[in-house]
Amino acid sequence: NAGVTQTPKFQVLKTGQSMTLQCAQDMNHNSMYWYRQDPGMGLRLIYYSASEGTTDKGEVPNGYNVSRLNKREFSLRLESAAPSQTSVYFCASSAKGGRRMKSEKLFFGSGTQLSVL
Amino acid sequence: AQSVAQPEDQVNVAEGNPLTVKCTYSVSGNPYLFWYVQYPNRGLQFLLKYITGDNLVKGSYGFEAEFNKSQTSFHLKKPSALVSDSALYFCAVRDGASGGGADGLTFGKGTHLIIQP
């Protein structure tokens, strides 16, 4: 039972390069999320998708784009990486969408450690 | 605006002693409260949640949390600490009066729990 799978686990980019972080879940969850984790700042939401076909901005969306490819997959793209985007990125999913997301627990992937030089 | 505070960056406890990790929150409506744990090089894992009902919530791995409305607190507790409990713990809050959605979930900065043999 894989749960939430993220690739790659590690990545080093040069400023201005682009890349896509991949995320897939096998729990038939409706909602998926991308967070970044920075020391002393907890987790901050970048984008989320309440259901297949919808995406919404979170707290820190600038410099990122997302695609909800299907119910299983939710990718995060950095079009032109900047050093400020050096972080650990987590994908997460939850069973329900919409208003029912409020009480739902999140299932997290193991993270992608990204360094932008 | 909602917020959550974890006042201690680090908590040190001897194995076998009781532990408490503190969390206070601020929301305008009724709070939905969560605790997550992050082991090294892993994603966050759900421990427990409070939505409504009993003020003492029991969760995974022998952890429990006490909801105190008058003190706006949701402290995580365990009667007898294990070395394997050493990890990073996050408190999170969502305002029950909000429209729902992941952008309504706010994480604290995290508390490192260190259990000494």
Coordinates of C-alpha atoms in Angstrom, one line a residue:
Chain A
N1 CA 0.0 0.0 0.0
A2 CA 2.1 2.9 -1.3
G3 CA -0.1 5.9 -0.1
V4 CA 1.3 9.1 -1.4
T5 CA 4.4 8.8 -3.6
Q6 CA 6.6 11.8 -4.6
T7 CA 9.4 12.0 -7.1
P8 CA 12.2 12.9 -7.0
K9 CA 13.5 12.7 -3.5
F10 CA 16.3 15.1 -4.0
Q11 CA 17.0 17.7 -6.7
V12 CA 19.6 20.4 -7.2
L13 CA 18.8 23.2 -9.7
K14 CA 20.5 26.3 -11.0
T15 CA 18.7 29.6 -10.8
G16 CA 16.4 29.9 -13.8
Q17 CA 16.1 26.2 -14.5
S18 CA 12.7 24.6 -14.5
M19 CA 11.4 21.3 -13.1
T20 CA 8.3 19.4 -12.2
L21 CA 7.7 17.6 -9.0
Q22 CA 5.4 14.6 -9.3
C23 CA 2.9 13.3 -6.8
A24 CA 0.6 10.3 -7.0
Q25 CA -1.8 8.8 -4.5
D26 CA -3.4 5.4 -4.6
M27 CA -6.1 5.9 -2.0
N28 CA -8.8 7.3 -4.3
H29 CA -8.7 10.6 -2.5
N30 CA -10.5 13.6 -3.8
S31 CA -8.2 16.3 -2.6
M32 CA -4.5 16.9 -3.1
Y33 CA -2.1 19.5 -1.8
W34 CA 1.4 20.9 -2.2
Y35 CA 3.2 22.3 0.9
R36 CA 6.7 23.7 1.4
Q37 CA 8.5 23.3 4.7
D38 CA 11.1 25.8 5.8
P39 CA 13.0 25.7 9.1
G40 CA 11.1 27.5 11.9
M41 CA 8.1 28.2 9.7
G42 CA 6.1 25.1 9.8
L43 CA 4.3 24.1 6.6
R44 CA 2.9 26.6 4.1
L45 CA 0.3 25.7 1.5
I46 CA 1.4 26.4 -2.1
Y47 CA -1.6 25.1 -4.1
Y48 CA -4.4 22.6 -3.6
S49 CA -6.9 20.7 -5.6
A50 CA -10.2 20.0 -3.9
S51 CA -11.3 17.6 -6.6
E52 CA -10.2 16.4 -10.0
G53 CA -10.3 19.3 -12.5
T54 CA -10.0 22.1 -9.9
T55 CA -7.0 23.9 -8.5
D56 CA -6.7 26.8 -6.1
K57 CA -3.9 29.0 -4.7
G58 CA -2.7 28.6 -1.2
E59 CA -0.7 30.9 1.0
V60 CA 2.5 31.0 -1.1
P61 CA 1.7 30.3 -4.8
N62 CA 4.0 32.8 -6.5
G63 CA 6.6 31.1 -8.7
Y64 CA 4.7 27.8 -9.0
N65 CA 2.1 26.2 -11.2
V66 CA 0.2 23.0 -10.7
S67 CA -1.7 20.4 -12.7
R68 CA -4.2 18.0 -11.5
L69 CA -3.6 15.4 -14.2
N70 CA -6.3 13.0 -13.0
K71 CA -7.7 11.9 -9.7
R72 CA -4.4 10.2 -8.8
E73 CA -1.8 12.7 -9.9
F74 CA -1.0 16.3 -8.9
S75 CA 2.2 17.9 -10.2
L76 CA 4.0 21.1 -9.1
R77 CA 6.1 23.0 -11.6
L78 CA 8.8 25.6 -11.0
E79 CA 9.1 27.5 -14.3
S80 CA 12.2 29.5 -13.3
A81 CA 13.7 28.4 -10.1
A82 CA 15.0 30.9 -7.6
P83 CA 17.2 30.4 -4.5
S84 CA 14.1 31.4 -2.3
Q85 CA 12.5 28.2 -3.5
T86 CA 15.1 26.1 -1.8
S87 CA 12.9 24.0 0.6
V88 CA 11.4 20.7 1.3
Y89 CA 8.3 20.1 -0.6
F90 CA 5.5 17.8 0.5
C91 CA 2.5 16.5 -1.4
A92 CA -0.5 15.4 0.6
S93 CA -4.0 14.1 0.0
S94 CA -7.3 13.8 1.9
A95 CA -10.4 11.8 1.3
K96 CA -13.0 14.4 1.0
G97 CA -13.3 17.7 -0.9
G98 CA -15.1 21.0 -0.6
R99 CA -16.5 22.0 2.8
R100 CA -16.0 18.4 4.1
M101 CA -12.3 18.9 3.9
K102 CA -12.4 20.8 7.1
S103 CA -12.3 17.8 9.4
E104 CA -10.2 15.5 7.2
K105 CA -6.8 14.3 8.1
L106 CA -4.0 14.6 5.6
F107 CA -1.8 11.8 4.2
F108 CA 1.7 13.0 3.3
G109 CA 4.4 11.8 0.9
S110 CA 8.0 11.5 2.1
G111 CA 9.1 14.9 0.5
T112 CA 11.4 16.3 -2.1
Q113 CA 14.4 18.2 -0.9
L114 CA 15.1 20.9 -3.5
S115 CA 18.2 23.2 -3.6
V116 CA 18.4 26.1 -6.0
L117 CA 21.9 27.5 -6.4
Chain B
A1 CA -7.3 35.6 11.1
Q2 CA -6.5 32.3 12.6
S3 CA -3.2 31.3 14.1
V4 CA -1.5 28.6 16.1
A5 CA 1.5 28.9 18.4
Q6 CA 3.9 26.2 19.6
P7 CA 5.9 28.2 22.2
E8 CA 8.7 25.7 22.6
D9 CA 11.2 24.9 19.9
Q10 CA 12.4 21.9 21.8
V11 CA 11.2 19.7 24.6
N12 CA 13.6 17.3 26.4
V13 CA 12.1 14.5 28.5
A14 CA 13.7 11.4 30.1
E15 CA 12.5 8.1 28.9
G16 CA 9.6 6.8 31.1
N17 CA 8.6 10.3 32.2
P18 CA 5.3 12.0 31.1
L19 CA 5.6 14.4 28.2
T20 CA 3.7 17.5 27.2
V21 CA 4.0 19.5 23.9
K22 CA 2.2 22.8 24.1
C23 CA -0.1 24.3 21.5
T24 CA -2.4 27.4 21.7
Y25 CA -4.6 28.6 18.9
S26 CA -6.8 31.6 17.8
V27 CA -9.8 31.2 15.6
S28 CA -13.1 33.2 15.3
G29 CA -15.4 30.1 15.2
N30 CA -15.1 26.7 16.7
P31 CA -11.7 25.1 16.2
Y32 CA -10.8 22.0 14.4
L33 CA -7.5 20.9 15.9
F34 CA -4.9 18.4 14.7
W35 CA -1.5 17.0 15.8
Y36 CA 0.9 15.6 13.3
V37 CA 4.3 13.9 13.8
Q38 CA 7.3 14.0 11.5
Y39 CA 10.1 11.4 11.9
P40 CA 13.5 12.2 10.2
N41 CA 13.4 12.1 6.4
R42 CA 9.7 11.3 6.4
G43 CA 6.5 13.1 5.7
L44 CA 4.1 14.1 8.4
Q45 CA 1.8 11.5 9.9
F46 CA -1.6 12.2 11.5
L47 CA -1.7 11.6 15.3
L48 CA -5.1 12.8 16.4
K49 CA -7.8 15.4 15.9
Y50 CA -10.4 17.3 17.9
I51 CA -13.6 18.3 16.1
T52 CA -16.2 18.3 18.9
G53 CA -17.2 16.2 21.9
D54 CA -14.9 15.0 24.7
N55 CA -12.1 17.4 25.6
L56 CA -9.6 14.5 25.9
V57 CA -8.8 13.0 22.5
K58 CA -6.9 9.7 22.2
G59 CA -4.7 9.1 19.2
S60 CA -1.9 6.9 17.7
Y61 CA 1.1 5.5 19.6
G62 CA -0.4 6.2 23.0
F63 CA -0.6 10.0 22.6
E64 CA -3.6 12.0 23.7
A65 CA -4.4 15.7 23.6
E66 CA -6.5 17.9 25.9
F67 CA -8.7 20.6 24.4
N68 CA -9.2 23.6 26.7
K69 CA -11.6 26.1 25.3
S70 CA -11.1 28.8 28.0
Q71 CA -7.3 28.7 27.6
T72 CA -7.5 28.1 23.8
S73 CA -5.0 25.3 24.1
F74 CA -4.6 21.8 22.7
H75 CA -1.6 20.3 24.4
L76 CA -0.2 16.9 23.3
K77 CA 0.5 14.4 26.1
K78 CA 1.8 11.0 26.8
P79 CA 2.0 9.3 30.2
S80 CA 5.4 7.5 29.6
A81 CA 7.8 8.7 26.9
L82 CA 9.8 6.3 24.7
V83 CA 13.0 7.1 22.9
S84 CA 11.2 6.3 19.7
D85 CA 8.8 9.2 20.3
S86 CA 11.7 11.6 19.4
A87 CA 10.5 13.5 16.4
L88 CA 9.1 16.9 15.2
Y89 CA 5.5 17.6 16.3
F90 CA 3.2 20.0 14.5
C91 CA -0.1 21.4 15.8
A92 CA -2.6 22.6 13.2
V93 CA -5.9 24.5 13.4
R94 CA -8.8 25.1 11.1
D95 CA -11.6 27.5 11.8
G96 CA -14.9 25.7 11.8
A97 CA -16.6 28.9 10.7
S98 CA -14.6 29.1 7.5
G99 CA -15.8 27.9 4.1
G100 CA -13.6 24.9 4.2
G101 CA -10.7 23.9 1.9
A102 CA -7.1 23.3 2.6
D103 CA -6.3 27.0 2.7
G104 CA -8.1 27.1 6.0
L105 CA -5.5 24.8 7.8
T106 CA -2.7 26.6 9.6
F107 CA 0.3 24.7 10.9
G108 CA 2.4 25.7 13.9
K109 CA 6.2 26.0 13.5
G110 CA 6.8 22.6 15.1
T111 CA 8.4 21.4 18.4
H112 CA 11.3 19.0 18.5
L113 CA 10.7 16.4 21.1
I114 CA 13.8 14.7 22.4
I115 CA 13.5 11.7 24.6
Q116 CA 16.7 10.9 26.5
P117 CA 17.5 7.2 27.5

